PDB file of C-alpha atoms in Angstrom:
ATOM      1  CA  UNK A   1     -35.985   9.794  16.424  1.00  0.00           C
ATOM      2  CA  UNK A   2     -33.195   8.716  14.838  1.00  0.00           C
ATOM      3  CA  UNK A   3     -31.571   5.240  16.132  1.00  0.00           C
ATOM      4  CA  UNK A   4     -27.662   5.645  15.330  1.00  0.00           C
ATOM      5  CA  UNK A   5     -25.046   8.328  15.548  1.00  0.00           C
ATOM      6  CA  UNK A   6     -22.633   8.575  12.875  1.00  0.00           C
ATOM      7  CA  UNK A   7     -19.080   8.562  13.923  1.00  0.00           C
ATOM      8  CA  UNK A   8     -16.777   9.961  10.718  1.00  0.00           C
ATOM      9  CA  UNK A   9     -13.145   8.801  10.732  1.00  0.00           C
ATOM     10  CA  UNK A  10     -11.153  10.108   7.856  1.00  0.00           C
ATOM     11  CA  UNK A  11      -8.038  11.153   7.013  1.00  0.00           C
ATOM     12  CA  UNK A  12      -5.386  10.244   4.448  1.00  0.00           C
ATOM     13  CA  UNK A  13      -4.329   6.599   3.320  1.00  0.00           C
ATOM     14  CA  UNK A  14      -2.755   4.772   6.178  1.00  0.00           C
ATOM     15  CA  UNK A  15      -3.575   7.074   8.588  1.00  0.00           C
ATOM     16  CA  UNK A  16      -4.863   4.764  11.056  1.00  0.00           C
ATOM     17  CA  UNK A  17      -8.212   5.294  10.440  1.00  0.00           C
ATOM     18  CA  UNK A  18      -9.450   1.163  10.397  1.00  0.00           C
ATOM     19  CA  UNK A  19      -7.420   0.500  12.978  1.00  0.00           C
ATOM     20  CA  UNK A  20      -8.485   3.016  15.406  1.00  0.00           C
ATOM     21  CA  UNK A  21     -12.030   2.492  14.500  1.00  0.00           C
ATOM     22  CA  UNK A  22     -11.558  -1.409  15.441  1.00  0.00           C
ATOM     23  CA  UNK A  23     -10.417   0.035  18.895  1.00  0.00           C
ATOM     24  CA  UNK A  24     -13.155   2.530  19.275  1.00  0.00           C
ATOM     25  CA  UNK A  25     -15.514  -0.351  18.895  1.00  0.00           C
ATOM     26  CA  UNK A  26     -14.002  -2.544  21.189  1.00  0.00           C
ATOM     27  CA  UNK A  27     -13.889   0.415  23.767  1.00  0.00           C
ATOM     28  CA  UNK A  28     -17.471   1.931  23.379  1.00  0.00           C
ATOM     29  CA  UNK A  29     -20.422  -0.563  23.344  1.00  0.00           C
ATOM     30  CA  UNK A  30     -23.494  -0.468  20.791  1.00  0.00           C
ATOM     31  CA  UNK A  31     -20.953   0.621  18.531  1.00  0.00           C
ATOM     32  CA  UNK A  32     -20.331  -0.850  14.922  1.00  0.00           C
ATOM     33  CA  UNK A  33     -18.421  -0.204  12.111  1.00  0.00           C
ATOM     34  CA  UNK A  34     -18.915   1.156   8.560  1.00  0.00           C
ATOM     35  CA  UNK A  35     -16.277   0.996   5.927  1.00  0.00           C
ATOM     36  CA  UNK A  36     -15.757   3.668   2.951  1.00  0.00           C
ATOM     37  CA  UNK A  37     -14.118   1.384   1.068  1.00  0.00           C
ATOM     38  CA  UNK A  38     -16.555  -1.462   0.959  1.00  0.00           C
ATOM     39  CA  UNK A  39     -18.570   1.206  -1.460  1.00  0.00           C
ATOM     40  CA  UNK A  40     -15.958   0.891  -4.045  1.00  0.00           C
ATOM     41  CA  UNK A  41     -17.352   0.926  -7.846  1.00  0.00           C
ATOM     42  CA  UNK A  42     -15.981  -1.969 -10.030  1.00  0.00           C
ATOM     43  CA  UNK A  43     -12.328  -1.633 -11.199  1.00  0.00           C
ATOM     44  CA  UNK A  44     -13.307  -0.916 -14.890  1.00  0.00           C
ATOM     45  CA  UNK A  45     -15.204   2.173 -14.052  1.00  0.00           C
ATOM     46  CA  UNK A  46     -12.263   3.856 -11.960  1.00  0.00           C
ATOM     47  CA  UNK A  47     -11.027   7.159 -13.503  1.00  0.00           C
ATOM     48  CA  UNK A  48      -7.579   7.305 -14.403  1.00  0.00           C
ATOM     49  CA  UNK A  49      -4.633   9.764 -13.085  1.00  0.00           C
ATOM     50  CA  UNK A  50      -1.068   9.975 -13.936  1.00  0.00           C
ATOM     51  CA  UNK A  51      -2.216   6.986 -16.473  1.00  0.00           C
ATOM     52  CA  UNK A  52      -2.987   4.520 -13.533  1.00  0.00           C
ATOM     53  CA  UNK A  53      -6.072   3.720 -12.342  1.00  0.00           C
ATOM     54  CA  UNK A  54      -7.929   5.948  -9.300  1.00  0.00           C
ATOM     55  CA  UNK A  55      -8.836   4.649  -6.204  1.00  0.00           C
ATOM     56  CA  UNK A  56      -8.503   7.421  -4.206  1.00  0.00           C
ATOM     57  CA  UNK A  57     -10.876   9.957  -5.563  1.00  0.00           C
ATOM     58  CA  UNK A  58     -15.110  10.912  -5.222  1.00  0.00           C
ATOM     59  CA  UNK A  59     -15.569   8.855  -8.929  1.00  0.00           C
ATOM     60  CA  UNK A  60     -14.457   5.660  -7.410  1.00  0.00           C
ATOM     61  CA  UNK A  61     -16.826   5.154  -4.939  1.00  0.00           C
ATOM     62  CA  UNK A  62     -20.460   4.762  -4.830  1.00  0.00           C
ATOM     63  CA  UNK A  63     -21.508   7.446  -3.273  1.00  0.00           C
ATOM     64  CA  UNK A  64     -25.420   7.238  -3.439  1.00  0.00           C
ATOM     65  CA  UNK A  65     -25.402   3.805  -1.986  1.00  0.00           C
ATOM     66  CA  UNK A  66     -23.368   5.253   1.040  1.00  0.00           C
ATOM     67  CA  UNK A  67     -25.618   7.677   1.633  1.00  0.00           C
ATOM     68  CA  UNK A  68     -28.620   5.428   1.074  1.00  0.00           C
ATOM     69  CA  UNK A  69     -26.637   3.097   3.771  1.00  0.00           C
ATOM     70  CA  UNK A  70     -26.279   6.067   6.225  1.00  0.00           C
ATOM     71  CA  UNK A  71     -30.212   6.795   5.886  1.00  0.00           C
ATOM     72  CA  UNK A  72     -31.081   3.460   6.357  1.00  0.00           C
ATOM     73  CA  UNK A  73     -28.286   3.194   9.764  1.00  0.00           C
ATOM     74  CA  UNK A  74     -29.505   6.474  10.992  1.00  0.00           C
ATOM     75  CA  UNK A  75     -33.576   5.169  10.822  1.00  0.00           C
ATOM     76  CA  UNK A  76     -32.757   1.294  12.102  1.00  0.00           C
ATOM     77  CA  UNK A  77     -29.463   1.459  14.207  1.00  0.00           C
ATOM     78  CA  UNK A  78     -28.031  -1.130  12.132  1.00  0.00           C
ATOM     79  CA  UNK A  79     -25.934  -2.034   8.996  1.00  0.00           C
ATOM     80  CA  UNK A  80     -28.376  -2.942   5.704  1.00  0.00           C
ATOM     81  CA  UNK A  81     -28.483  -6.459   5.438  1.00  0.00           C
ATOM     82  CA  UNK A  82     -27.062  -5.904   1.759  1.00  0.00           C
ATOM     83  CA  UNK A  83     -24.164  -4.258   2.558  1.00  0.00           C
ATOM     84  CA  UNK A  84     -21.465  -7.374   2.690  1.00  0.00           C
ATOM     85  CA  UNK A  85     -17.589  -6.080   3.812  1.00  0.00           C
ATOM     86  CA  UNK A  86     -14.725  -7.166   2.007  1.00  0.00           C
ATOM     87  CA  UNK A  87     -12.463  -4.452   3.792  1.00  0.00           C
ATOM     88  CA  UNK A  88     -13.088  -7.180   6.782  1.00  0.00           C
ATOM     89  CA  UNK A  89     -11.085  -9.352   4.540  1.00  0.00           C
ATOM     90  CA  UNK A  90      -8.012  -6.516   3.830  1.00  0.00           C
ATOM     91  CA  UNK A  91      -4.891  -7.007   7.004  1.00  0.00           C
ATOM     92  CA  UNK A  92      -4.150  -4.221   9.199  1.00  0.00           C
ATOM     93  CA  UNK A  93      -0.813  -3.861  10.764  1.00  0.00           C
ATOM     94  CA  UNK A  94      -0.222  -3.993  14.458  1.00  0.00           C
ATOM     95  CA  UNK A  95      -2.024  -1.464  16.813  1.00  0.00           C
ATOM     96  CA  UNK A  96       0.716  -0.886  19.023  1.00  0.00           C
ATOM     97  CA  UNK A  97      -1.616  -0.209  22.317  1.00  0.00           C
ATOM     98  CA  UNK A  98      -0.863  -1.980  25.205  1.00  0.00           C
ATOM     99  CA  UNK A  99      -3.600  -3.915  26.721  1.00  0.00           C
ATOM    100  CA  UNK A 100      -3.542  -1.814  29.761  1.00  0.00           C
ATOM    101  CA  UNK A 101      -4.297   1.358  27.805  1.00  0.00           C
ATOM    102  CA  UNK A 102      -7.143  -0.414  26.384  1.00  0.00           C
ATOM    103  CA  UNK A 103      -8.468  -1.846  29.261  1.00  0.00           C
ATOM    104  CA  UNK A 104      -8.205   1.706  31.447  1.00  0.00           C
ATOM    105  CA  UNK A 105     -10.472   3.329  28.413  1.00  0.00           C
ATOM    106  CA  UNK A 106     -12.933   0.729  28.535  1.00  0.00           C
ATOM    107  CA  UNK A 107     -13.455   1.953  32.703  1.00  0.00           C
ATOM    108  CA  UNK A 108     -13.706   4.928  31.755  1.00  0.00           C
ATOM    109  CA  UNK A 109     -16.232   4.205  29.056  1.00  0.00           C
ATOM    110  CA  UNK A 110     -18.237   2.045  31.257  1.00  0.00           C
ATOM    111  CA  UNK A 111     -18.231   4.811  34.121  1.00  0.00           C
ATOM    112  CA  UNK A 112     -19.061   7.773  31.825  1.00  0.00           C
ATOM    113  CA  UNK A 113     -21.903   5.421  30.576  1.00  0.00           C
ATOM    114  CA  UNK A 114     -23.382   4.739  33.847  1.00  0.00           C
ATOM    115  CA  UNK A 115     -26.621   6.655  33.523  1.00  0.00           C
ATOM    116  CA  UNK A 116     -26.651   8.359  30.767  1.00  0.00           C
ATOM    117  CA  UNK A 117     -28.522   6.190  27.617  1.00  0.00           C
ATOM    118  CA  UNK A 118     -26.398   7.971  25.376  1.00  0.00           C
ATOM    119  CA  UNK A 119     -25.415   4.319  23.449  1.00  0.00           C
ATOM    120  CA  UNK A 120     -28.027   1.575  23.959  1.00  0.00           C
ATOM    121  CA  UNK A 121     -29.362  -1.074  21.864  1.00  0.00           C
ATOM    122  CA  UNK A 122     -31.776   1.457  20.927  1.00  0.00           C
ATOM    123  CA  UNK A 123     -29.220   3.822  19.742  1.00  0.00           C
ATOM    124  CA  UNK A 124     -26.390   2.648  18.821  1.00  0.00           C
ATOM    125  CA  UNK A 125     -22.843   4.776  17.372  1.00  0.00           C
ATOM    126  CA  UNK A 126     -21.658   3.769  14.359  1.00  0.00           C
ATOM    127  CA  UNK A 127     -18.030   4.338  12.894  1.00  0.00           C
ATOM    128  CA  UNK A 128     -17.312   5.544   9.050  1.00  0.00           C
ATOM    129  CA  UNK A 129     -13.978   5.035   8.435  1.00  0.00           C
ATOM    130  CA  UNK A 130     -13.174   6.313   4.830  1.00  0.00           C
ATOM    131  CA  UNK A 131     -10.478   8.591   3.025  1.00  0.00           C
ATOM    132  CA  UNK A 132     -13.195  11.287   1.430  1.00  0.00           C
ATOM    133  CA  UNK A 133     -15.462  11.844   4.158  1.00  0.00           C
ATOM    134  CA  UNK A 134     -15.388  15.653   4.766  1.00  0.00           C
ATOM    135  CA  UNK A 135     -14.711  17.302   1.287  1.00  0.00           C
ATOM    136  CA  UNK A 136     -16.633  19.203  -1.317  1.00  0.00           C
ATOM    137  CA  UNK A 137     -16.961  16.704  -3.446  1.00  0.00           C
ATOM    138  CA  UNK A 138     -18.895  14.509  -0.880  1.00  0.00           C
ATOM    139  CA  UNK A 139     -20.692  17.001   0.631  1.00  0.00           C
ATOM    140  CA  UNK A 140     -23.975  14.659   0.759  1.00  0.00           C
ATOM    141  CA  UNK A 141     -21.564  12.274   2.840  1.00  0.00           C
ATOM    142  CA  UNK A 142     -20.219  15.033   5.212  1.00  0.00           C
ATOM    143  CA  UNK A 143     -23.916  16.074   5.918  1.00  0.00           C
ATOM    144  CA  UNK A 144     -24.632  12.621   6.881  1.00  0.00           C
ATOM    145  CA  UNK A 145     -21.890  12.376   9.758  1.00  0.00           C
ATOM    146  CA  UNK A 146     -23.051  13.584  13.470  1.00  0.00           C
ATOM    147  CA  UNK A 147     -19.227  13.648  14.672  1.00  0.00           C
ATOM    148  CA  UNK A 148     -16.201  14.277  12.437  1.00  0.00           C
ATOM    149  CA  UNK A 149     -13.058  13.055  13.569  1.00  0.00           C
ATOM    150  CA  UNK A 150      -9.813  14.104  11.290  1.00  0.00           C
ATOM    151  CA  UNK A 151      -6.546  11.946  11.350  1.00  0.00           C
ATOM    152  CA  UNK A 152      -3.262  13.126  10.572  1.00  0.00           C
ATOM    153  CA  UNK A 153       0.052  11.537   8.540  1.00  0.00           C
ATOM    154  CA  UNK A 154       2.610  13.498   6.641  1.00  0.00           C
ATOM    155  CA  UNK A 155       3.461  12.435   3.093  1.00  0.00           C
ATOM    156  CA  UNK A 156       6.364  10.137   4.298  1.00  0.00           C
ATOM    157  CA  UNK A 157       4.388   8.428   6.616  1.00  0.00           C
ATOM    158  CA  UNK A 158       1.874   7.461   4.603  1.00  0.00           C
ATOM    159  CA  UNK A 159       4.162   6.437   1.861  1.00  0.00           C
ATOM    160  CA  UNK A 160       6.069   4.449   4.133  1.00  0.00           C
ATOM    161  CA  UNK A 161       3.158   2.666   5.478  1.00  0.00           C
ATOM    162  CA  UNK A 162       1.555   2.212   2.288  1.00  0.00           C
ATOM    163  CA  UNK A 163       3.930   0.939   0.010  1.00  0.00           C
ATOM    164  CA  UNK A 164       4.602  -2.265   3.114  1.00  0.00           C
ATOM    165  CA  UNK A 165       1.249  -3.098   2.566  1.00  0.00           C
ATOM    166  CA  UNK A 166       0.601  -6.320   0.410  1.00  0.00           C
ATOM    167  CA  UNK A 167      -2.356  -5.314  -1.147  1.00  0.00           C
ATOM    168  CA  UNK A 168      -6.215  -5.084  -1.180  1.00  0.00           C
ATOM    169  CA  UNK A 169      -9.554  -6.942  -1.511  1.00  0.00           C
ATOM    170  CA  UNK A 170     -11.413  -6.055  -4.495  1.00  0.00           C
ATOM    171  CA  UNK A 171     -14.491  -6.850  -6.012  1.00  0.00           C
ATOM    172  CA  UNK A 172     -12.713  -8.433  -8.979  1.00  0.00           C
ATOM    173  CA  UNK A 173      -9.686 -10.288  -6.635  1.00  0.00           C
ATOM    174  CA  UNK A 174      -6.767  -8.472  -5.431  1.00  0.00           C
ATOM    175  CA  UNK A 175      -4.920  -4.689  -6.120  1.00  0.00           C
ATOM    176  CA  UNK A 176      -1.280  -4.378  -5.333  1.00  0.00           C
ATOM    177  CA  UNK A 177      -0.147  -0.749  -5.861  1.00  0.00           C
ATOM    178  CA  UNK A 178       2.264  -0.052  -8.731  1.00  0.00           C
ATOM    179  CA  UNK A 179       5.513   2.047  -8.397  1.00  0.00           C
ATOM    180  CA  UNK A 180       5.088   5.441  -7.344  1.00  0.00           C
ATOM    181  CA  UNK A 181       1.534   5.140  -6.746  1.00  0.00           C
ATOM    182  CA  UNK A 182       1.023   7.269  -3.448  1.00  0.00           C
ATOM    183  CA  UNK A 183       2.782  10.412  -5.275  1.00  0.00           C
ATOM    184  CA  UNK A 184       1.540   9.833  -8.464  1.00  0.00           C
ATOM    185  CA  UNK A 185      -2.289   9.439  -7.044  1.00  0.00           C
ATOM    186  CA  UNK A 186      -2.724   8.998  -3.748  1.00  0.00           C
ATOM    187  CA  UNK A 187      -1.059  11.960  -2.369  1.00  0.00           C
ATOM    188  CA  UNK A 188      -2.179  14.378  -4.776  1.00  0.00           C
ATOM    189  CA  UNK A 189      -6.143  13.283  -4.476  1.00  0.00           C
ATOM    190  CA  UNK A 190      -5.861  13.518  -0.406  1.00  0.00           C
ATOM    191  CA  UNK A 191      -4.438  17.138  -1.412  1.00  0.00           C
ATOM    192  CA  UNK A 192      -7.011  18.498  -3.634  1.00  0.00           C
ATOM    193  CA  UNK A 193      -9.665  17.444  -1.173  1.00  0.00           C
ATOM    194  CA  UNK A 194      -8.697  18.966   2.081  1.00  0.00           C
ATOM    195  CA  UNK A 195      -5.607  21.587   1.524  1.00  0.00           C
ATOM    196  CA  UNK A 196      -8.824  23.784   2.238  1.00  0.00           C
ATOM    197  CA  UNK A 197      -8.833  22.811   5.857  1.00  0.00           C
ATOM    198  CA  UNK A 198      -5.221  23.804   6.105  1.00  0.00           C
ATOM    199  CA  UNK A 199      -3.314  27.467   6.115  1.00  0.00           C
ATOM    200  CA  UNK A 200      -1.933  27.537   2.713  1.00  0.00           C
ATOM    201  CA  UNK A 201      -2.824  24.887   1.332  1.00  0.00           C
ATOM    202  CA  UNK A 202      -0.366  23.442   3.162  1.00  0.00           C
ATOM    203  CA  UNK A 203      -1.705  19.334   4.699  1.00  0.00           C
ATOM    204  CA  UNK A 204       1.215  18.974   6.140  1.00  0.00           C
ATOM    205  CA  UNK A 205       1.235  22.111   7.623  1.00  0.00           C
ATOM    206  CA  UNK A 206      -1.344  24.291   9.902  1.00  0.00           C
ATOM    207  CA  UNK A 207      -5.100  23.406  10.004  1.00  0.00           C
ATOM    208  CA  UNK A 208      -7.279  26.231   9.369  1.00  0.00           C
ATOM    209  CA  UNK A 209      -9.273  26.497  12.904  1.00  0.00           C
ATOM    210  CA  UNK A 210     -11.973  29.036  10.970  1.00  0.00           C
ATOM    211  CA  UNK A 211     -12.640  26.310   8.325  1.00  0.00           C
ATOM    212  CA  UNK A 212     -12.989  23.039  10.018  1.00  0.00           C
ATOM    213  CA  UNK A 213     -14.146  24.660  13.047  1.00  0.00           C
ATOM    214  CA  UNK A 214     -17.471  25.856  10.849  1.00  0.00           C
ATOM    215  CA  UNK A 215     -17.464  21.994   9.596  1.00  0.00           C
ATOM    216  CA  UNK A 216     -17.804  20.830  12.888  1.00  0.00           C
ATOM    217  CA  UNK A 217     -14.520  18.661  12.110  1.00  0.00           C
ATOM    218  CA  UNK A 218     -12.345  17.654  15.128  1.00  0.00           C
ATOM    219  CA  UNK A 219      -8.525  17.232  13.776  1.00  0.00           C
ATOM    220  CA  UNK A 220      -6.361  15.150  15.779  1.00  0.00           C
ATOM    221  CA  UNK A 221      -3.449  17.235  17.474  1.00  0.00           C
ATOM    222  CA  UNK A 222       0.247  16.372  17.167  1.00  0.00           C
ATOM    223  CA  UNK A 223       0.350  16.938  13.265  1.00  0.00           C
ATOM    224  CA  UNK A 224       0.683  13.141  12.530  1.00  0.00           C
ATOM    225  CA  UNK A 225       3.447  12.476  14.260  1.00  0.00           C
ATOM    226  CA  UNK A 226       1.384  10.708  17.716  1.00  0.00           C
ATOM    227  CA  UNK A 227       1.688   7.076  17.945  1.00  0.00           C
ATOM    228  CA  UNK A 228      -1.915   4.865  18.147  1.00  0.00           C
ATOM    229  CA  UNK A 229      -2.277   5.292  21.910  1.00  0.00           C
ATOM    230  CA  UNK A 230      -1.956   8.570  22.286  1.00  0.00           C
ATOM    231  CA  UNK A 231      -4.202   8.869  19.338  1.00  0.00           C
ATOM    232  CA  UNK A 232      -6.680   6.567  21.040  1.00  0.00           C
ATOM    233  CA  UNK A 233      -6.809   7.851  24.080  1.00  0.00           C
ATOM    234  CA  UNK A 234      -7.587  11.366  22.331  1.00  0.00           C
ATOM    235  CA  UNK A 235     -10.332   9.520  20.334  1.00  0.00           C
ATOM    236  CA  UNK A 236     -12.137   8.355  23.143  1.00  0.00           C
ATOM    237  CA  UNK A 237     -11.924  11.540  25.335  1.00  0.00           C
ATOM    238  CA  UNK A 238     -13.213  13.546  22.337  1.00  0.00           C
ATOM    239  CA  UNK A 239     -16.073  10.946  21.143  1.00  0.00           C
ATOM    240  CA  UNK A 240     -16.739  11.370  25.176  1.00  0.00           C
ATOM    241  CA  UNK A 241     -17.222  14.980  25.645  1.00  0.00           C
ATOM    242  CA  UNK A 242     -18.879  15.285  21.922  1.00  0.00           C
ATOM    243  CA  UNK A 243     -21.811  12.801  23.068  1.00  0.00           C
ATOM    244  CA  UNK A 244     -22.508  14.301  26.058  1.00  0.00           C
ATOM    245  CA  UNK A 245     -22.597  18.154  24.961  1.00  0.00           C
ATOM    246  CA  UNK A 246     -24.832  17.058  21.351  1.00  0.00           C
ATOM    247  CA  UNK A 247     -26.792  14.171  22.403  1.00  0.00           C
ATOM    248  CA  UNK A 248     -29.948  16.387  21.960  1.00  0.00           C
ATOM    249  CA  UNK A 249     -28.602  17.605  18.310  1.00  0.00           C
ATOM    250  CA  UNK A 250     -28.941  14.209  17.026  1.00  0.00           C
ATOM    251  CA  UNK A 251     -32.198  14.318  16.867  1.00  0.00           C
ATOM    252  CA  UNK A 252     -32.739  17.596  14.898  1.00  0.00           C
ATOM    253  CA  UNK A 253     -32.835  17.279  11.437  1.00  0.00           C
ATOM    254  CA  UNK A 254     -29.866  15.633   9.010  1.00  0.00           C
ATOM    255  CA  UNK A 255     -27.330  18.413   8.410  1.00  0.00           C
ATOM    256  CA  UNK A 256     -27.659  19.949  11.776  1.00  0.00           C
ATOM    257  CA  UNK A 257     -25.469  17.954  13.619  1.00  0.00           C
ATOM    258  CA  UNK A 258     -22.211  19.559  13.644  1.00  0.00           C
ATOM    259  CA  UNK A 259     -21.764  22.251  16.579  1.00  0.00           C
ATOM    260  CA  UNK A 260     -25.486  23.201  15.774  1.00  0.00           C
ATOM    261  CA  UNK A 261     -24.703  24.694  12.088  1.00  0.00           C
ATOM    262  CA  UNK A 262     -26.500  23.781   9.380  1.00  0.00           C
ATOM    263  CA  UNK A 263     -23.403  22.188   7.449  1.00  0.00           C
ATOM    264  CA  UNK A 264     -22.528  22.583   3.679  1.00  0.00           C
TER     265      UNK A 264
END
């Protein structure tokens, strides 16, 4: 029986994503958090695009050691005692919920829970946050995840948000962004991973209900333009209803967790 459901955030840089996991696992107890990023391969083996160096594609991160440390949270209900976070280290910006909100969700938890041994210390939910979770290139990762939760941000959005950040924890020291990095790499790496999921092509545009309905990929409504709460409160509803209506699909075999499809 497996001991952990897999919670997968994604969604383009500065999304949301870390900080909305944060408040998922302040909301929902037995819950902890996994971070994409912490699976990061050295800065001298990054890929280059647009002649600057890659962070935001499949050949930047480890991926067999993430899906090694998904095995290994879905057999002990815990994180591998050689996994050590320096995305803990990295600054988020403000949430922006009030406390109220917060506090209302966490009744609401508490009462849905009453019961039900859905989360326990036995089995406990665990959030991946990450920017590549649900494309082809990681399909291995996407397989992995029990619940797949999609955020939105339009491209000015995210390059807003982006380019205020100060910078990020490596594994070498530090990595501030140079010039016209979301548009010259970020951007166009979020694109050519999930314009499949969209009508078109399009990210900014429609989502393709066929595709990521067959993925078993919930996509936040209100095309990037909701502010954290309402995104929260959405979050929690959905994580909610999913847990009660699949808790007995967690326990079939990996890559039959989404809607009861074998996913691919």
């Amino acid at each position: 029986m497996s001991k952990a459901t897999i919670l997968g955030l994604s969604g383009p840089s500065s999304s949301g994503k870390t900080t909305l996991a944060r408040l998922l696992r302040s909301i929902f107890p037995h819950t902890l958090v996994l971070h994409e990023d912490d699976f990061y391969r050295p800065e001298e083996e990054l890929p280059f695009r647009a002649g600057l160096r890659d962070w935001d594609c499949a050949a930047a991160l480890d991926i067999p050691a993430l899906v090694k440390a998904l095995g290994f949270i879905r057999e002990n209900g815990r994180l591998p005692d050689w996994l050590v976070s320096k995305e803990d280290r990295n600054s988020i910006g403000e949430h922006g919920v009030p406390l109220d909100t917060i506090g209302d969700l966490k009744v609401s938890v508490e009462a849905w829970m009453q019961g039900t041994g859905i989360l326990s210390e036995s089995r406990k939910m665990v959030i991946l946050d990450g920017f590549l979770l649900f494309g082809e290139s990681v399909r291995e990762v996407r397989e992995a995840i029990d619940i797949k939760m999609l955020l939105r941000v339009k491209f000015s959005g995210a390059k807003d948000r982006r380019e205020k950040r100060s910078g990020y924890v490596t594994l070498e020291g530090f990595w501030e962004d140079p010039p016209g990095y979301v548009e010259k790499v970020v951007w166009p790496g979020y694109v050519e991973e999930h314009s499949f999921m969209f009508e078109d092509g399009d990210v900014d545009g429609t989502v393709n209900d066929k595709v990521v309905e067959n993925l078993g990929i919930q996509v936040c409504p209100g095309g990037g333009e909701w502010p954290m709460e309402k995104v929260l409160e959405w979050s929690v509803d959905s994580v909610m209803k999913t847990l009660s209506t699949k808790a007995k699909q967690f326990d079939q075999p990996l890559g039959k967790h989404a809607g009861g499809k074998t996913t691919s």
